[in-house]
Coordinates of C-alpha atoms in Angstrom, one line a residue:
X1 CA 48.0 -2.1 16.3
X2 CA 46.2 -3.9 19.2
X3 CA 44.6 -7.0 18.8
X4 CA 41.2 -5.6 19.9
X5 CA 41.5 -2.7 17.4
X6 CA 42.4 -5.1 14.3
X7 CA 39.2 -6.7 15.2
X8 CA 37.5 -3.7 15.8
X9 CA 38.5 -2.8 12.4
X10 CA 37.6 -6.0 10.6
X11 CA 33.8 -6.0 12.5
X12 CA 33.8 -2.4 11.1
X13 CA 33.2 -0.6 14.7
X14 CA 34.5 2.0 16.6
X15 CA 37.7 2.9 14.5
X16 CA 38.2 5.5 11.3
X17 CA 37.0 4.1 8.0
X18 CA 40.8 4.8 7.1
X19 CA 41.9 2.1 9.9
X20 CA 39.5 -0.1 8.4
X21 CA 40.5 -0.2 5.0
X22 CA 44.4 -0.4 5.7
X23 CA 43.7 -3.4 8.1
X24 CA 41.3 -5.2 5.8
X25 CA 43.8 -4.9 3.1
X26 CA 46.0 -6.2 4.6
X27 CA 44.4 -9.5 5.7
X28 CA 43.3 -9.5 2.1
X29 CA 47.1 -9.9 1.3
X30 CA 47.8 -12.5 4.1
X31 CA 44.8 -14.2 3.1
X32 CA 43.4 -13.9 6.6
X33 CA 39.9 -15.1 7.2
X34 CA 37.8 -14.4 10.5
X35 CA 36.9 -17.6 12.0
X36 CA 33.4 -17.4 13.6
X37 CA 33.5 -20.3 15.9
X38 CA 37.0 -18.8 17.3
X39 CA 35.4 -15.7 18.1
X40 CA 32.6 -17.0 19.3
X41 CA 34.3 -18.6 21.8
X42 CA 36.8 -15.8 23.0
X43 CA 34.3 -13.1 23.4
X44 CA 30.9 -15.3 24.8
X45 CA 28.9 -14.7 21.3
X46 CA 28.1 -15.8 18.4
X47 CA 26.8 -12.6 16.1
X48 CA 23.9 -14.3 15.8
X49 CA 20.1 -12.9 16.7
X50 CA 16.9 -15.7 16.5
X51 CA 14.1 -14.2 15.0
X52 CA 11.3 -16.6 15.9
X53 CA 8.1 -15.9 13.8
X54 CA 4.3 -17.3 14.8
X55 CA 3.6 -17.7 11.1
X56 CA 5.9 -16.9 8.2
X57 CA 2.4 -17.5 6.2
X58 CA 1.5 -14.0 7.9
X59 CA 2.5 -12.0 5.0
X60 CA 3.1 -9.0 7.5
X61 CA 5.5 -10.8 9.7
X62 CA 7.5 -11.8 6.5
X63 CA 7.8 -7.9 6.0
X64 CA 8.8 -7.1 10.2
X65 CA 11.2 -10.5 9.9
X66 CA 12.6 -9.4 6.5
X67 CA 13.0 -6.2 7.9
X68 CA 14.7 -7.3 11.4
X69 CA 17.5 -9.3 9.4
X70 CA 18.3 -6.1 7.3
X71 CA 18.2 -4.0 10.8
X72 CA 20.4 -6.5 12.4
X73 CA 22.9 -6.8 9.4
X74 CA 23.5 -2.9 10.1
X75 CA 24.6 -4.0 13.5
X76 CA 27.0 -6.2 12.3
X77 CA 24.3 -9.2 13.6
X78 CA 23.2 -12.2 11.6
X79 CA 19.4 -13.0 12.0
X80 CA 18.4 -16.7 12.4
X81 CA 14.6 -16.3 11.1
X82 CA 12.1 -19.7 12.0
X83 CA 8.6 -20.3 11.6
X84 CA 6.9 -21.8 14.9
X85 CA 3.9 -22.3 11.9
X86 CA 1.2 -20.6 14.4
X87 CA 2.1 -23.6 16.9
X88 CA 2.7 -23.4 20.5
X89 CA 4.6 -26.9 20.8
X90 CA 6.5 -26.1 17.7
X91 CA 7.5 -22.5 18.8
X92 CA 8.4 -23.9 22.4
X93 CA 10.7 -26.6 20.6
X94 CA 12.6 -23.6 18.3
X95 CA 13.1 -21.5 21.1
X96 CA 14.8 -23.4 22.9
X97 CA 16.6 -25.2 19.9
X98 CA 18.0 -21.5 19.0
X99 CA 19.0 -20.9 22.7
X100 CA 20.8 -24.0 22.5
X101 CA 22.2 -22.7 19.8
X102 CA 23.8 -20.1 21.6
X103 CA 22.1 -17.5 19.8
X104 CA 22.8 -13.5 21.5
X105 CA 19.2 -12.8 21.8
X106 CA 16.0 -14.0 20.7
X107 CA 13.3 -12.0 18.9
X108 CA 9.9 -12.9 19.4
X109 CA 6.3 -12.6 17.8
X110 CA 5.1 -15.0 19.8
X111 CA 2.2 -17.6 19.2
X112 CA 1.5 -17.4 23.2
X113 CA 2.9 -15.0 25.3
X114 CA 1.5 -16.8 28.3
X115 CA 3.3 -19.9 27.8
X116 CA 5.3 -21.5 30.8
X117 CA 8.3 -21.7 28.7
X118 CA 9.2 -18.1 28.3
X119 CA 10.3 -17.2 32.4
X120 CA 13.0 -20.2 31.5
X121 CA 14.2 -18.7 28.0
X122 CA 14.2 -15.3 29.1
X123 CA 17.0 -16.5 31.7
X124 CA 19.1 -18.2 29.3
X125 CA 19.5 -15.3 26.6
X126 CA 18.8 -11.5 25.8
X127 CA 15.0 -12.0 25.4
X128 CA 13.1 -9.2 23.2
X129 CA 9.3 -9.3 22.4
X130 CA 7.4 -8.1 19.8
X131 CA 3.5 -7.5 20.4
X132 CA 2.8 -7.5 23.8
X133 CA 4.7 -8.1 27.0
X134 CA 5.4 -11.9 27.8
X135 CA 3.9 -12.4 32.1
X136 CA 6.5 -13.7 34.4
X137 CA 9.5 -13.7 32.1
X138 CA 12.1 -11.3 32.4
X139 CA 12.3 -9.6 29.0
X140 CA 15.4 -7.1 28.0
X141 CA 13.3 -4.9 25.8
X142 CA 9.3 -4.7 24.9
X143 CA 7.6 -3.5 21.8
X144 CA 3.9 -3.8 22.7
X145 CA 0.9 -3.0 20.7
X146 CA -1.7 -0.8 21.6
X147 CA -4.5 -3.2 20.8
X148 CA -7.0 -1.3 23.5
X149 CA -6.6 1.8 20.7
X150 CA -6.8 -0.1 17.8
X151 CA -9.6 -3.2 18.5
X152 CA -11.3 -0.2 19.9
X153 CA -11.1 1.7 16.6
X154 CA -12.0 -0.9 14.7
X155 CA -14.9 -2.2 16.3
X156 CA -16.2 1.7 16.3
X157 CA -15.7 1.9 13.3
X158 CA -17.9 -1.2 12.4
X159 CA -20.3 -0.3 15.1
X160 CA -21.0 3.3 13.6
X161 CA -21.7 2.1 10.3
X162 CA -24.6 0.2 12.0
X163 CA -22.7 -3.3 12.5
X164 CA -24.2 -5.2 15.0
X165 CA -23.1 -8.9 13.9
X166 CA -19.2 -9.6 13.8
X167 CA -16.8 -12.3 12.8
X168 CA -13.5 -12.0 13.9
X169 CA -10.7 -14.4 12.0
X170 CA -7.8 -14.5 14.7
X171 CA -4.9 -17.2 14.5
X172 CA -5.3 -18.3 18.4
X173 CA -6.3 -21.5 18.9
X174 CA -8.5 -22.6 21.9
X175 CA -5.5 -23.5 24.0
X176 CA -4.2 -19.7 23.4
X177 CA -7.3 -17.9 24.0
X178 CA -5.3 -15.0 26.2
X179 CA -3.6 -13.2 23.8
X180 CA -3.7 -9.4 24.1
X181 CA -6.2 -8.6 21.2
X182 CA -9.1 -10.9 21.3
X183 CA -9.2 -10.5 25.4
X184 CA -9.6 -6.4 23.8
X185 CA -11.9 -7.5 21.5
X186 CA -14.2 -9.3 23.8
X187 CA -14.1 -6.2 26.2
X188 CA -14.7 -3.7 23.9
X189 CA -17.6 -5.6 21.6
X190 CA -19.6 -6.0 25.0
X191 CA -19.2 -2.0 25.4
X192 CA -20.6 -1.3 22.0
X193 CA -23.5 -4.4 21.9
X194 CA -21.4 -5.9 19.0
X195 CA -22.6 -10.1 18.8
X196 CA -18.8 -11.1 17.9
X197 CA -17.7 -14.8 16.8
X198 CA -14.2 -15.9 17.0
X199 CA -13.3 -17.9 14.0
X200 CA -9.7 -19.3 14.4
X201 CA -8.0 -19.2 10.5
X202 CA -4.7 -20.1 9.0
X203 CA -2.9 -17.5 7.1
X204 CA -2.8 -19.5 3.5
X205 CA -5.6 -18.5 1.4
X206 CA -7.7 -21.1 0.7
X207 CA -8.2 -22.3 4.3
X208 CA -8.8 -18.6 5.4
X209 CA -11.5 -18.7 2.4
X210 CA -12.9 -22.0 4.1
X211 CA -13.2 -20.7 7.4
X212 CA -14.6 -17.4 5.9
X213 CA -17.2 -19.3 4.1
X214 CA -18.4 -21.7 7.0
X215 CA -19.2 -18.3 9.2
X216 CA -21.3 -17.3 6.0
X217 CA -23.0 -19.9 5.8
X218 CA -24.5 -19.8 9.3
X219 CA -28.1 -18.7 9.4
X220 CA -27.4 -15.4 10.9
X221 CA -24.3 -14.4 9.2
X222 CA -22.5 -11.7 9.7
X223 CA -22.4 -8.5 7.8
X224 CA -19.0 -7.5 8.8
X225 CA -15.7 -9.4 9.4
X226 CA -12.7 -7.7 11.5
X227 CA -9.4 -10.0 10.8
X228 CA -6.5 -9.6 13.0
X229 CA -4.5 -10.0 9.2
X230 CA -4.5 -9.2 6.6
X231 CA -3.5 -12.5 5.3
X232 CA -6.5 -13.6 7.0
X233 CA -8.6 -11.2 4.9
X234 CA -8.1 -12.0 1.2
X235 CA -10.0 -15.2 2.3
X236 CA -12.6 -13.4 3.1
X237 CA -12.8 -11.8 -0.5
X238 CA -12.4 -14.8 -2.0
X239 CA -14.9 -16.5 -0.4
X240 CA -17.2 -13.7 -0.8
X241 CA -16.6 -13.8 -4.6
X242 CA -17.2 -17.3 -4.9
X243 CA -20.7 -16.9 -2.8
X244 CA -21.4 -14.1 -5.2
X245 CA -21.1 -11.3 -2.3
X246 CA -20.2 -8.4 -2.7
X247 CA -17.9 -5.9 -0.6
X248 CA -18.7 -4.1 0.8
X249 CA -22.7 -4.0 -0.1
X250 CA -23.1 -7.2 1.3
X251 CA -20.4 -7.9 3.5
X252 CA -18.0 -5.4 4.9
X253 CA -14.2 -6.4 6.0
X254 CA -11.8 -4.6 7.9
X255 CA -7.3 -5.6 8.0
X256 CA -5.5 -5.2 11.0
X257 CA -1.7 -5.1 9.4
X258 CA -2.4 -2.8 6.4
X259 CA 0.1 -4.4 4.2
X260 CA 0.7 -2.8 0.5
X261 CA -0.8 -5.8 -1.3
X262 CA -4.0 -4.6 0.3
X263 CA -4.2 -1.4 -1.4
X264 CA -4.4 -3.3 -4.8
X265 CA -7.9 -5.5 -3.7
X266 CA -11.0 -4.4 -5.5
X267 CA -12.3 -2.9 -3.4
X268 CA -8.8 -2.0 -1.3
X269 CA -9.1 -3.3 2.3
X270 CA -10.1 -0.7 4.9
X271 CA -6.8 -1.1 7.6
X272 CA -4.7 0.2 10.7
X273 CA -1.2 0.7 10.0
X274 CA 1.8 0.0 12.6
X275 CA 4.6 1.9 11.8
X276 CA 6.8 -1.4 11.1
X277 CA 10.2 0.7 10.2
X278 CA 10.5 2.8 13.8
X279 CA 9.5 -0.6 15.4
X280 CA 12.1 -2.7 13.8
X281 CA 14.6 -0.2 14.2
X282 CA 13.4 0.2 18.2
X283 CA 13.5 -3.4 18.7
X284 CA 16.7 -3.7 17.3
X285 CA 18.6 -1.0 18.8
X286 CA 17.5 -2.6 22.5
X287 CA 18.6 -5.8 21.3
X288 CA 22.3 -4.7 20.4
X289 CA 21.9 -2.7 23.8
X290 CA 21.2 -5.8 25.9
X291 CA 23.9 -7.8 24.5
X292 CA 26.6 -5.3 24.3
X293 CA 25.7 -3.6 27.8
X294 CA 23.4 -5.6 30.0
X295 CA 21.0 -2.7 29.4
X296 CA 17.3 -3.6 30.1
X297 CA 14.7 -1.3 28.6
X298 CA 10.9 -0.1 29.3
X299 CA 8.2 -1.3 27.2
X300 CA 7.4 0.9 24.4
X301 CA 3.8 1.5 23.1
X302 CA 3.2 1.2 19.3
X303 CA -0.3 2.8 18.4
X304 CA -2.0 2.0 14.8
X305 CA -3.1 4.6 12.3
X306 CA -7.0 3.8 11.0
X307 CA -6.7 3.5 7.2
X308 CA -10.4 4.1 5.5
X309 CA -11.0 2.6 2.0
X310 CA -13.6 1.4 0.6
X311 CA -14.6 -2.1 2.4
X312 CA -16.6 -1.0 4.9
X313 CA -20.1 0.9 4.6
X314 CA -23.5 0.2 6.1
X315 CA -24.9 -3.2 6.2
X316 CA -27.7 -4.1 4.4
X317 CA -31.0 -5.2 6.0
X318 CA -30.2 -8.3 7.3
X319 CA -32.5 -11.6 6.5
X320 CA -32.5 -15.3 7.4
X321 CA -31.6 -17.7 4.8

């Protein structure tokens, strides 16, 4: 056999599963072992993917990076998942780290799509993002979210149960303040004569509950929070629960990521779903795309699916504490 089709065989590609099996037995018998670094450096790549995550404390990006490594592993890929801890610095430090790393492509949920670093990465690897479209850069492949459909949806949703005062709890910081769904959000809110309040929170519980409990606490609060995760939500309930609110009589909440655990909250968390399996298997079939055949793809548009339950209803009549 030829030398490219005992290593086709051995990846597993592009040869009978009959070739496969004779050729891996017999490197079983000669004790043959593929050495990585060897290949690595005959063919240009490594096999390996970086997944780099905003925050891994984002319970629905542990699901999408989860689900990218098992996606990847299909593709005879090996995902390199790190957590840029909802940091811009950080996540400019492990992109380039996993470049330098030689990594085949680089998967993004980014922290800030508009940051200066990303024209420069996008030249040095197979670029992919995942959320919006990164300005300047010159991406392989785009999976952007419709957040014009869903903030709008939301905030209608909030607005037509007679909402008029709304916190939003969104990871940017005040050096991101671009990003795709809160420059939505502002738009839309001023269409429907929503009063809306950014609130930036961390993903871990308790400080989400702190930062849900300082917007309470303001004179006039609001009577509905919209959180841009559902992460970001169960602070909400628990600092409603230790204020002795309840949800969603006196304070109505609304999830952006719609992640199973938020079916089990009493009372479950009104949501929008994304349809995370076609996406992962969409971004990952461009990825393998780019780096097998230099094939750059359009963006494609990922729309939410509004998923009613039982935290949002009309607020009550509002007083001044």
């Amino acid at each position: 056999m030829s030398t490219a089709a005992v290593s086709y065989a051995l990846r597993g590609l592009h040869v009978p599963v009959e070739t496969q099996t004779r050729v891996r037995d017999v490197a079983d018998r000669l004790g043959y072992q593929v050495d990585p670094i060897a290949r690595a450096l005959a063919s240009g790549r490594t096999g390996n993917v970086g997944v780099l995550c905003g925050s891994l404390q984002d319970i629905w990006q542990q699901s999408v990076a989860a689900a990218l490594g098992r996606e990847l592993l299909e593709h005879d890929r090996h995902a390199l998942i790190v957590d840029a801890s909802n940091s811009p610095e950080l996540e400019m430090q492990l992109a380039n780290q996993l470049v330098d790393q030689r990594v085949d492509a680089l998967i993004v949920l980014w922290v800030d799509p508009n940051a200066k670093h990303w024209p420069k990465i996008a030249r040095r690897t197979v670029l992919v993002s995942i959320g919006d479209g990164i300005p300047g850069a010159a991406t392989a492949a785009e999976i952007v979210f419709d957040n014009d459909a869903g903030v709008g949806a939301a905030l209608r949703q909030l607005a037509d149960a007679g909402h008029r005062r709304v916190a939003v709890l969104t990871p940017s910081a005040r050096n991101t303040p671009d990003r795709p769904a809160e420059v939505a959000i502002s738009r839309v809110s001023a269409d429907l004569g929503l009063r809306v309040s950014f609130h930036m929170s961390s993903h871990e519980l308790d400080r989400a509950a702190a930062v849900a409990t300082e917007a309470l606490a303001d004179d006039d609060r609001p009577t509905a929070f919209f959180c841009l995760a559902d992460s970001m939500a169960y602070g909400v309930y628990a600092a409603a629960n230790a204020l002795g609110l309840a949800i969603p009589d006196d304070v109505s909440v609304l999830g952006y990521d719609d992640h199973p655990v938020s079916r089990l909250l009493s009372p479950p968390l009104s949501n929008f779903r994304w349809p995370v399996d076609s996406l992962v298997t969409d971004a990952v079939s461009r990825t393998v795309r780019a780096i097998d055949e230099d094939k750059r793809s359009r963006r494609t548009l990922v729309t939410p699916v509004a998923q009613p339950r039982g935290s949002v209803s009309e607020p009550r009549v509002a007083t001044r504490r």
